[in-house]
Amino acid sequence: MIEVEGLTKRYGRKLAVDHLSFQVRPGVVTGFLGPNGAGKSTTMRMMLDLDNPTSGSVRINGQGYHDLPDPLKHIGALLEAKAMHGGRTAYNNLLCLAQSNRIPRRRVDEVLDMVGLTAVAKKKSKGFSLGMGQRLGIASALLGNPEILMFDEPVNGLDPEGIHWIRNLMKALAAEGRTIFVSSHLMSEMALTADHLIVIGQGRLLANTSMADFIHQNSRSYARLRSPQPEQLRDVLRDAGYAVTEAGGGALEIDGAETERLGELAAEHRIVLHELSAQRASLEEAFMQMTAESVEYHAHTGGEEPGGQLPPGGGWGPEQAPQQAQQPAWGQGWNQGGRDGRRDKEI
Amino acid sequence: MASAAAVLQSEWTKIRTVSSTTWTLISVFLATVVIGGVISAVSNSTFGDLSDVSQTTFDPTLTSFSGMVLGQLAMVVFGVLVVGSEYSSGMIRTSLAAVPRRATFLFSKIGVAGLLALVVGLITGFVAFFIGQALLGDHSTTIGEPGVLRAVIGSGLYMCLIALFSMGITVMLRSSMLSLGILMPFFFLVSNILAAVPKAKDVAHYFPDQAGQKLLQVVPDAANGGGGSYGPWGGFGIMCAWVVAALIGGYLVLRNRDA
Ligand SMILES: Nc1ncnc2c1ncn2[C@@H]1O[C@H](COP(=O)(O)OP(=O)(O)OP(=O)(O)O)[C@@H](O)[C@H]1O
Ligand SMILES: [Mg+2]
């Protein structure tokens, strides 16, 4: 169990992490999601007592990281960059860590075997490929057989087989009752591994929800209609008992309705339809919509404003994405966060 | 809190499993012994050319340590790399996650490396002394003469303090390149040049290396010995003060700054 309370980190004028509070519970994989520069790595470094928080605190199983006797036996972490001495062999790198926390030497062989590096155990780690380096980092996290594991973008640089392997590893570790906290900037990746989601943008908490709820709220299917007689159409639909929402641009949306029935209804009342389509919002769209206002580093492909709204007419127009107002649980949060985030930047 | 004994063992493993330890310490030994031997041999054969004053203040012990001018630079590299490689490789974050107590981490590392530097320094000092004396022929001294044993052991202490000072500076600067870029020219040029310039001399005598070298001197006003108004142990004390300051500075940086 990790408890984060009011965690804040300020670099000069920039708030990298802004009053984050959440808990990471055992037995499930908790995804830590946010766009580039959202503050994921900074938060994780503060959890390990590597960076000093400006304010706030982190407790690991009820204790400060500093007070853990042999911390590697409680929490293992894979950090962002390569964090081993390249001139030392993989085996010796792990041995140094094991000795410092009184972990028996045979555990080094065990974890090397678990990550599939036994064959290169006696090779200097500077010759390792990105994927091998990542595996070595994972081996170091597993070294103390800890109940809590933290991975910062573990699939970075891994090939499909490696990605598959780490997904299954995380699930297996969670199934053993461990606490798994894994960061990513890919919603699609999280959808496959995480049971719980914590989303941040510009250092602020945007959502803290179970994956099932997130999917339930965000991957809704709905029908979309456009007509030159919108008032008439709306009245007809309302009379038929449908809850109609205006989606802007004269379009109407109806949750969960079948397009066949709507088409027939319009025909019965001789209403012209310009569009009648079944829509489904993807999780990736929901995530992008949620964090749009807090994305820091935009690729400028058109005349869009930095930190502004979604690009119009892209592959996923704003009309297609779910309406924020329907998810007050987190919808309010991101709106707030986005605006304040931008104000921060202008100061 | 991680146990200090476990952390010491881990630091010892770290130091013996990188090749830089071996080549820097072998360089310390070879540079000091070989150059000391050559200069001793040359001094022996050209002794008659020296002025009367130089002949009366000739310090055979100090002469056999002439190679330390270069040997100490290899010791600087050793000290800098022991600490700096943690930063350049990114290992520092892994290390501090494993040993979050900054004092336990730093002083275990410095203790292990300092002890190794002391052992190598003492071996180097004794070997350089005996080879140097053998090559000095008639102008040599013996380990039993007053002050000589103190000077030979002092050379080991001096080497150890140079390594510790370099480690402290590197923890403060958090970079091998930066630390080498400052320490190497300082010990090789700046300090020696300033110590020879009339006015700057009075200040330069209190530099760590100038003060510490007093310990290697047997004849008080030897030609190539240091000046200053302190004796050998006074000089040792001044150098220790520098080392303590560098280590405290390093500890404060490590404790207060983000890894
Ligand atoms: N040492 C530092 N000094 C100054 N600013 C920093 C420092 N470390 C991080 N930042 C800033 O803090 C913000 C958060 O960075 P962080 O690395 O935590 O983001 P992230 O969520 O891990 O992003 P990514 O997905 O790209 O890894 C960024 O804007 C970054 O520029
Ligand atoms: Mg990151």
XYZ file of C-alpha atoms and ligand atoms in Angstrom:
638
model
C 0.000 0.000 0.000
C 1.319 3.401 -1.007
C -0.319 6.540 0.346
C 0.419 9.848 -1.314
C -0.793 12.918 0.540
C -0.720 16.439 -0.881
C 2.484 15.725 -2.789
C 3.888 18.830 -4.471
C 7.095 19.488 -6.382
C 8.164 22.843 -7.649
C 11.122 23.344 -9.986
C 11.782 27.066 -9.948
C 8.564 28.638 -11.184
C 7.213 25.405 -12.540
C 4.883 23.175 -10.565
C 5.760 19.686 -11.791
C 3.532 17.944 -9.252
C 0.610 19.774 -7.734
C -1.036 18.557 -4.530
C -1.411 14.939 -5.569
C -3.246 12.663 -3.170
C -4.067 9.050 -3.907
C -3.563 5.533 -2.653
C -2.193 2.514 -4.456
C -3.751 -0.674 -3.178
C -2.415 -4.229 -3.120
C -3.640 -7.041 -5.318
C -4.254 -4.971 -8.429
C -2.249 -3.276 -11.157
C -2.653 0.470 -10.805
C -1.930 2.413 -13.966
C -0.410 5.883 -13.602
C -1.315 7.699 -16.757
C -0.450 11.120 -18.082
C 0.938 12.821 -21.167
C 4.655 13.652 -21.497
C 5.797 15.982 -18.772
C 2.732 15.373 -16.622
C 4.919 14.631 -13.608
C 4.780 10.837 -13.458
C 8.508 10.247 -13.118
C 8.860 13.125 -10.678
C 6.110 11.646 -8.499
C 7.779 8.248 -8.585
C 11.157 9.700 -7.660
C 9.583 11.421 -4.670
C 7.972 8.131 -3.656
C 11.470 6.626 -3.472
C 12.820 9.576 -1.505
C 15.183 10.464 -4.352
C 13.717 13.935 -4.823
C 12.606 16.041 -1.910
C 8.957 17.095 -2.154
C 8.248 20.802 -1.869
C 5.416 19.711 0.403
C 3.318 16.664 1.107
C 4.291 13.136 2.037
C 4.454 9.552 0.878
C 3.972 6.553 3.140
C 4.975 3.037 2.175
C 3.071 0.471 4.248
C 2.532 3.215 6.792
C 6.194 4.235 7.003
C 8.354 6.893 5.417
C 10.723 5.480 2.792
C 13.651 6.670 4.893
C 12.598 4.509 7.812
C 12.255 1.255 5.912
C 14.838 -1.254 7.061
C 16.262 -2.735 3.838
C 13.878 -0.858 1.514
C 14.412 -3.208 -1.435
C 12.586 -5.894 0.534
C 9.522 -3.644 0.672
C 9.487 -1.781 -2.599
C 11.257 -2.433 -5.876
C 11.393 0.118 -8.653
C 12.299 0.342 -12.287
C 13.226 3.928 -13.003
C 13.033 5.862 -16.214
C 16.593 5.873 -17.473
C 19.239 3.188 -17.311
C 20.357 3.240 -13.732
C 23.183 0.723 -13.579
C 26.957 1.048 -13.894
C 27.845 0.057 -17.456
C 31.349 -1.067 -16.547
C 30.040 -3.706 -14.167
C 28.548 -7.032 -15.192
C 24.815 -7.578 -14.854
C 25.481 -10.055 -12.075
C 27.749 -7.702 -10.125
C 25.380 -4.763 -10.515
C 22.675 -6.831 -8.869
C 25.072 -8.257 -6.293
C 25.960 -4.759 -5.011
C 22.293 -3.998 -4.508
C 21.565 -7.356 -2.911
C 24.388 -6.990 -0.404
C 23.348 -3.512 0.667
C 19.940 -4.868 1.697
C 21.086 -8.227 3.079
C 19.467 -10.190 0.288
C 21.034 -13.646 -0.219
C 23.342 -14.034 -3.204
C 21.339 -16.861 -4.783
C 18.460 -14.413 -5.267
C 20.636 -12.653 -7.878
C 20.700 -15.814 -10.002
C 16.985 -16.271 -9.460
C 15.988 -12.835 -10.738
C 18.417 -13.013 -13.664
C 16.690 -16.229 -14.604
C 13.238 -14.690 -14.193
C 14.023 -11.892 -16.643
C 15.911 -14.150 -19.034
C 19.371 -12.612 -18.642
C 21.208 -15.651 -17.284
C 23.165 -16.073 -20.509
C 24.585 -12.536 -20.300
C 24.950 -12.378 -16.521
C 28.736 -12.053 -16.785
C 28.647 -9.411 -19.526
C 29.190 -5.744 -18.837
C 25.839 -3.999 -18.879
C 27.012 -1.122 -21.105
C 26.786 -3.457 -24.093
C 23.133 -4.217 -23.388
C 20.363 -3.280 -25.788
C 17.530 -1.064 -24.594
C 15.362 -4.097 -23.952
C 18.087 -5.949 -22.051
C 18.732 -2.856 -19.939
C 15.034 -2.706 -19.165
C 15.063 -6.363 -18.139
C 18.056 -5.741 -15.891
C 16.149 -2.867 -14.264
C 13.178 -5.157 -13.719
C 15.487 -7.775 -12.206
C 16.756 -5.174 -9.733
C 13.175 -4.285 -8.811
C 12.356 -7.935 -8.137
C 15.570 -8.549 -6.180
C 14.175 -8.114 -2.677
C 10.960 -9.977 -3.493
C 9.046 -6.837 -2.425
C 5.289 -6.524 -1.881
C 5.276 -3.250 -3.765
C 6.607 -2.814 -7.283
C 6.847 0.392 -9.214
C 7.626 0.565 -12.923
C 8.210 3.795 -14.820
C 7.251 3.169 -18.450
C 8.423 -0.443 -18.408
C 7.465 -1.234 -21.999
C 9.682 1.530 -23.395
C 12.078 -0.020 -25.866
C 10.692 -3.524 -25.560
C 9.746 -5.603 -28.577
C 6.244 -7.141 -28.825
C 7.375 -10.308 -27.132
C 8.936 -8.293 -24.317
C 5.800 -6.181 -23.941
C 3.720 -9.311 -23.706
C 6.084 -10.726 -21.132
C 5.992 -7.678 -18.879
C 2.208 -7.418 -19.061
C 1.855 -10.979 -17.886
C 4.529 -10.475 -15.253
C 2.692 -7.479 -13.777
C -0.607 -9.319 -13.740
C 0.972 -12.376 -12.140
C 2.640 -10.222 -9.474
C -0.652 -8.478 -8.710
C -2.436 -11.836 -8.526
C 0.033 -12.802 -5.784
C -1.389 -9.922 -3.770
C 1.372 -7.408 -4.468
C 0.916 -3.711 -5.079
C 1.811 -2.842 -8.662
C 2.150 0.775 -9.734
C 3.005 1.312 -13.374
C 3.268 4.519 -15.369
C 2.538 4.971 -19.039
C 1.440 7.616 -21.472
C -0.504 5.082 -23.531
C -4.120 4.453 -22.619
C -4.249 1.407 -24.879
C -1.408 -0.162 -22.933
C -3.111 0.514 -19.617
C -6.422 -0.882 -20.844
C -4.690 -4.240 -21.239
C -2.914 -4.369 -17.898
C -4.351 -2.021 -15.314
C -7.252 -2.711 -12.981
C -7.210 0.775 -11.557
C -6.331 4.108 -13.133
C -4.804 7.268 -11.809
C -4.637 9.970 -14.456
C -2.618 13.159 -14.058
C -2.017 16.167 -16.264
C 0.359 19.037 -15.449
C 0.935 17.527 -12.064
C -2.733 17.455 -11.090
C -4.983 14.536 -10.416
C -7.518 14.233 -13.238
C -9.043 10.876 -12.435
C -8.782 8.121 -9.881
C -11.108 5.334 -10.886
C -11.304 1.637 -11.528
C -10.562 0.550 -15.065
C -14.032 -0.997 -15.309
C -15.688 2.310 -14.409
C -13.473 4.188 -16.796
C -14.421 1.875 -19.635
C -18.061 1.979 -18.644
C -18.100 5.754 -18.658
C -15.956 6.327 -21.679
C -16.489 3.642 -24.240
C -20.230 4.248 -24.499
C -21.876 3.563 -27.802
C -24.376 6.074 -29.110
C -26.248 7.026 -32.231
C -25.671 10.306 -33.980
C -28.219 12.104 -36.138
C -28.159 15.213 -38.254
C -31.173 16.660 -39.975
C -32.211 19.919 -41.670
C -35.332 19.750 -39.453
C -33.668 19.414 -36.037
C -36.529 20.768 -33.893
C -39.005 18.413 -35.478
C -36.640 15.468 -35.174
C -35.955 16.183 -31.534
C -39.632 16.341 -30.688
C -40.291 13.058 -32.464
C -37.436 11.348 -30.653
C -38.528 12.748 -27.294
C -42.074 11.609 -27.870
C -40.701 8.141 -28.584
C -39.031 8.202 -25.150
C -35.398 8.813 -26.080
C -33.078 11.011 -24.051
C -31.649 13.359 -26.671
C -28.538 15.466 -26.228
C -27.374 18.275 -28.472
C -23.848 17.648 -29.647
C -23.151 20.940 -31.388
C -23.154 21.562 -35.123
C -26.842 20.675 -35.152
C -26.156 17.032 -34.392
C -28.168 15.017 -31.892
C -26.882 12.087 -29.891
C -28.717 9.261 -28.211
C -27.021 6.856 -25.856
C -27.258 3.183 -26.634
C -29.993 3.494 -29.254
C -30.182 1.289 -32.334
C -29.841 3.092 -35.644
C -32.492 0.857 -37.340
C -35.252 1.993 -35.006
C -34.234 5.662 -35.308
C -34.231 5.452 -39.096
C -37.665 3.956 -39.149
C -38.946 6.606 -36.756
C -37.634 9.406 -38.953
C -39.167 7.801 -42.050
C -42.551 7.473 -40.348
C -42.539 11.220 -39.674
C -41.064 12.082 -43.069
C -38.034 13.804 -41.586
C -34.982 14.129 -43.816
C -31.765 12.746 -42.270
C -28.310 13.856 -43.382
C -26.588 11.556 -41.009
C -27.473 8.527 -38.975
C -24.508 6.665 -37.568
C -23.502 4.355 -34.755
C -20.610 5.752 -32.751
C -18.236 4.347 -30.205
C -15.746 6.430 -28.267
C -12.385 4.755 -27.750
C -10.513 4.895 -24.465
C -7.588 6.610 -26.141
C -9.936 9.380 -27.272
C -11.355 9.688 -23.803
C -7.856 9.992 -22.372
C -6.789 12.567 -24.939
C -9.904 14.572 -24.333
C -9.358 14.407 -20.616
C -5.776 15.591 -20.777
C -6.022 17.859 -23.815
C -5.852 21.036 -21.811
C -2.904 19.897 -19.786
C -0.738 18.606 -22.599
C 2.425 20.609 -22.556
C 4.267 19.694 -25.665
C 2.056 19.938 -28.708
C 3.022 18.986 -32.198
C 1.916 21.960 -34.260
C 0.191 20.608 -37.299
C -2.203 23.462 -37.929
C -3.096 26.851 -36.577
C -4.048 25.516 -33.152
C -3.156 27.375 -30.038
C -0.643 25.798 -27.684
C -2.501 24.312 -24.749
C -5.751 24.987 -26.586
C -8.559 22.794 -27.799
C -8.417 19.669 -29.888
C -7.516 20.038 -33.558
C -10.706 20.348 -35.562
C -11.550 17.823 -38.202
C -8.831 15.393 -37.172
C -9.214 11.654 -37.059
C -11.232 12.113 -33.934
C -13.245 15.278 -34.015
C -14.444 16.745 -30.766
C -18.024 15.836 -31.723
C -17.095 12.211 -31.709
C -15.619 12.230 -28.258
C -17.909 11.802 -25.277
C -19.323 14.892 -23.712
C -17.513 16.028 -20.641
C -20.682 17.139 -18.902
C -21.846 13.564 -18.688
C -18.966 12.470 -16.508
C -19.123 14.898 -13.627
C -16.987 12.562 -11.517
C -13.867 13.474 -13.416
C -15.170 15.914 -16.012
C -15.182 18.771 -13.543
C -11.721 17.896 -12.420
C -9.993 18.142 -15.733
C -11.718 21.353 -16.693
C -10.530 22.945 -13.526
C -7.064 21.506 -13.899
C -6.696 22.632 -17.468
C -7.609 26.215 -16.829
C -5.446 26.600 -13.798
C -2.630 24.818 -15.543
C -2.654 27.368 -18.308
C -2.733 30.236 -15.923
C 0.365 28.792 -14.288
C 2.207 28.951 -17.544
C 1.372 32.559 -18.226
C 2.583 33.872 -14.915
C 17.686 1.868 8.074
C 20.075 -0.313 6.180
C 22.769 -1.925 8.256
C 26.142 -0.226 7.980
C 28.007 -3.535 7.701
C 25.850 -4.583 4.754
C 26.373 -1.247 3.022
C 30.154 -1.442 3.565
C 30.171 -4.888 1.972
C 28.124 -3.601 -0.947
C 30.465 -0.651 -1.465
C 33.441 -2.969 -1.410
C 31.820 -5.078 -4.118
C 31.169 -1.945 -6.144
C 34.765 -0.826 -5.932
C 36.339 -4.164 -6.779
C 34.047 -4.897 -9.729
C 34.965 -1.933 -11.914
C 38.150 -1.808 -13.925
C 38.849 1.871 -13.188
C 39.823 0.941 -9.619
C 42.576 -1.362 -10.850
C 44.082 0.896 -13.460
C 44.018 4.079 -11.399
C 45.642 2.423 -8.392
C 48.274 0.669 -10.507
C 49.027 4.048 -12.062
C 49.440 5.564 -8.609
C 51.998 2.913 -7.747
C 53.909 2.906 -11.030
C 54.043 6.683 -11.498
C 55.270 7.258 -7.952
C 57.819 4.437 -7.856
C 59.228 4.742 -11.379
C 59.563 8.520 -11.461
C 60.862 8.542 -7.883
C 63.463 5.950 -8.867
C 64.584 7.845 -11.954
C 64.933 11.138 -10.098
C 66.794 9.428 -7.250
C 69.252 7.884 -9.710
C 69.757 11.195 -11.512
C 70.243 13.037 -8.202
C 72.878 10.518 -7.194
C 74.901 10.935 -10.354
C 74.658 14.740 -10.463
C 75.008 15.365 -6.730
C 78.410 17.035 -7.228
C 76.854 19.692 -9.474
C 74.577 20.963 -6.705
C 75.417 24.148 -4.838
C 76.750 23.908 -1.281
C 73.437 25.032 0.157
C 71.532 22.468 -1.869
C 73.909 19.765 -0.782
C 73.485 20.525 2.938
C 69.707 20.687 2.713
C 69.429 17.646 0.449
C 66.473 15.495 1.584
C 66.911 11.925 0.342
C 63.499 10.808 1.660
C 61.646 13.584 -0.132
C 63.681 12.932 -3.290
C 62.509 9.325 -3.398
C 58.938 10.642 -3.290
C 59.405 12.904 -6.328
C 57.091 10.674 -8.378
C 54.162 11.604 -6.193
C 53.664 14.778 -8.214
C 52.207 12.480 -10.871
C 51.151 9.631 -8.603
C 48.810 11.921 -6.699
C 47.058 12.806 -9.964
C 46.225 9.144 -10.496
C 44.920 9.133 -6.921
C 42.731 12.129 -7.775
C 41.326 10.164 -10.733
C 40.661 7.201 -8.447
C 38.766 9.339 -5.929
C 36.812 11.191 -8.585
C 35.762 8.032 -10.433
C 34.694 6.137 -7.311
C 32.064 8.798 -6.690
C 31.567 10.259 -10.155
C 30.706 6.976 -11.860
C 27.590 6.795 -9.680
C 26.428 10.022 -11.272
C 27.582 9.466 -14.850
C 25.973 6.008 -15.027
C 22.742 6.999 -13.288
C 23.507 4.322 -10.692
C 23.153 6.954 -7.952
C 19.354 6.677 -8.052
C 19.442 2.905 -7.766
C 22.007 3.173 -4.978
C 20.034 5.744 -2.994
C 16.795 3.821 -3.435
C 18.583 0.850 -1.885
C 20.257 2.915 0.851
C 18.095 5.984 1.451
C 20.113 7.185 4.435
C 22.500 9.614 2.801
C 25.083 9.531 5.594
C 25.217 5.712 5.667
C 25.602 5.606 1.903
C 28.219 8.344 1.588
C 30.412 7.466 4.532
C 30.396 3.754 3.714
C 31.523 4.521 0.194
C 34.146 6.995 1.324
C 35.295 4.731 4.151
C 35.871 1.778 1.855
C 37.561 3.807 -0.881
C 39.619 5.786 1.644
C 40.892 2.622 3.310
C 41.862 1.155 -0.044
C 43.650 4.405 -0.948
C 45.502 4.323 2.382
C 46.697 0.754 1.850
C 47.844 1.460 -1.702
C 49.394 4.757 -0.565
C 51.402 3.064 2.197
C 52.632 0.269 -0.074
C 53.548 2.820 -2.718
C 55.325 4.995 -0.134
C 57.435 2.184 1.284
C 58.365 0.759 -2.112
C 59.207 4.208 -3.510
C 61.328 4.937 -0.439
C 63.397 1.742 -0.552
C 63.910 1.802 -4.313
C 64.770 5.508 -4.176
C 67.317 5.006 -1.379
C 68.909 2.095 -3.222
C 69.384 4.318 -6.269
C 70.661 7.284 -4.247
C 73.758 5.285 -3.290
C 76.048 7.262 -0.949
C 73.524 10.044 -0.511
C 70.750 7.848 0.789
C 69.230 7.682 4.246
C 67.714 4.823 6.248
C 64.308 4.193 7.708
C 65.811 4.374 11.212
C 66.974 8.020 10.918
C 64.906 10.594 12.816
C 61.714 11.613 11.012
C 62.153 9.202 8.125
C 59.582 6.590 9.167
C 57.128 9.422 9.874
C 57.694 10.759 6.346
C 57.195 7.374 4.701
C 53.968 6.651 6.587
C 53.050 10.278 5.939
C 53.241 9.660 2.195
C 50.561 6.960 2.578
C 48.393 9.289 4.671
C 48.890 12.056 2.131
C 47.728 9.832 -0.731
C 44.672 8.745 1.255
C 43.765 12.361 2.045
C 44.132 13.347 -1.614
C 41.657 10.596 -2.541
C 39.209 11.623 0.205
C 39.408 15.287 -0.781
C 38.700 14.375 -4.428
C 35.709 12.288 -3.364
C 34.265 15.125 -1.308
C 34.653 17.586 -4.183
C 33.030 15.140 -6.616
C 30.006 14.585 -4.379
C 29.602 18.353 -4.319
C 29.973 18.769 -8.089
C 28.151 15.510 -9.011
C 30.230 15.067 -12.143
C 33.483 13.261 -12.936
C 34.414 15.536 -15.815
C 33.857 18.733 -13.893
C 35.762 17.460 -10.864
C 38.725 16.240 -12.914
C 38.717 19.488 -14.841
C 39.120 21.424 -11.618
C 41.263 19.113 -9.476
C 43.862 18.004 -12.034
C 45.054 21.471 -13.081
C 44.852 22.621 -9.487
C 47.102 19.929 -8.065
C 49.405 19.729 -11.060
C 49.879 23.410 -11.880
C 48.043 26.080 -9.962
C 49.038 25.000 -6.490
C 52.720 24.516 -7.409
C 52.976 27.729 -9.366
C 51.358 29.832 -6.671
C 53.605 28.232 -4.071
C 56.607 29.586 -5.995
C 55.298 33.140 -6.465
C 56.538 35.485 -3.687
C 53.274 37.010 -2.440
C 50.856 34.186 -3.362
C 53.139 31.800 -1.513
C 51.842 32.778 1.917
C 48.340 31.722 0.902
C 49.386 28.736 -1.201
C 51.127 27.183 1.773
C 47.727 26.572 3.251
C 46.434 24.704 0.196
C 45.681 21.050 0.994
C 48.492 19.548 -1.045
C 51.134 22.097 -0.043
C 50.275 21.659 3.629
C 50.106 17.865 3.435
C 53.466 17.586 1.685
C 55.133 18.922 4.832
C 54.559 15.454 6.200
C 56.848 13.904 3.582
C 59.738 16.190 4.387
C 62.568 15.182 6.714
C 65.015 18.085 6.316
C 63.023 21.171 7.466
C 64.186 23.607 4.761
C 64.810 21.230 1.900
C 65.116 22.929 -1.485
C 61.972 21.418 -3.020
C 60.060 21.177 0.241
C 57.207 23.423 1.291
C 57.497 26.593 3.322
C 54.996 27.778 5.874
C 55.158 28.292 9.597
C 53.940 24.869 10.618
C 55.616 21.511 11.158
C 54.804 18.158 9.554
C 51.847 17.391 11.813
C 50.644 20.971 11.541
C 50.571 20.510 7.784
C 48.775 17.211 8.195
C 46.178 18.931 10.375
C 45.624 21.656 7.782
C 45.107 19.073 5.053
C 42.714 17.094 7.262
C 40.681 20.255 7.798
C 40.344 20.653 4.025
C 39.245 17.051 3.672
C 36.688 17.341 6.456
C 35.318 20.510 4.861
C 35.034 18.827 1.445
C 33.279 15.795 2.933
C 30.832 17.869 4.946
C 30.118 19.945 1.848
C 29.559 16.764 -0.136
C 27.248 15.341 2.500
C 25.163 18.512 2.607
C 24.796 18.539 -1.177
C 23.845 14.861 -1.213
C 21.330 15.343 1.587
C 19.643 18.447 0.261
C 19.651 18.099 -3.485
C 17.472 15.855 -5.625
C 19.208 12.736 -6.846
N 15.240 18.178 -12.432
C 14.303 18.956 -13.013
N 14.482 20.279 -13.104
C 13.552 21.061 -13.669
N 12.401 20.623 -14.191
C 12.164 19.311 -14.139
C 13.094 18.405 -13.554
N 12.587 17.166 -13.640
C 11.394 17.287 -14.254
N 11.134 18.570 -14.555
C 9.911 19.067 -15.200
O 8.810 18.590 -14.497
C 7.793 18.166 -15.376
C 7.411 16.738 -15.114
O 8.423 15.884 -15.594
P 8.357 14.302 -15.478
O 9.637 13.772 -15.997
O 7.978 13.928 -14.096
O 7.171 13.949 -16.486
P 6.642 12.533 -16.956
O 5.203 12.490 -16.645
O 7.485 11.451 -16.399
O 6.822 12.622 -18.529
P 7.255 11.498 -19.604
O 6.017 10.791 -20.019
O 7.806 12.328 -20.722
O 8.276 10.612 -18.975
C 8.316 18.408 -16.778
O 7.773 19.595 -17.258
C 9.793 18.543 -16.618
O 10.310 19.438 -17.548
Mg 8.717 10.028 -17.205
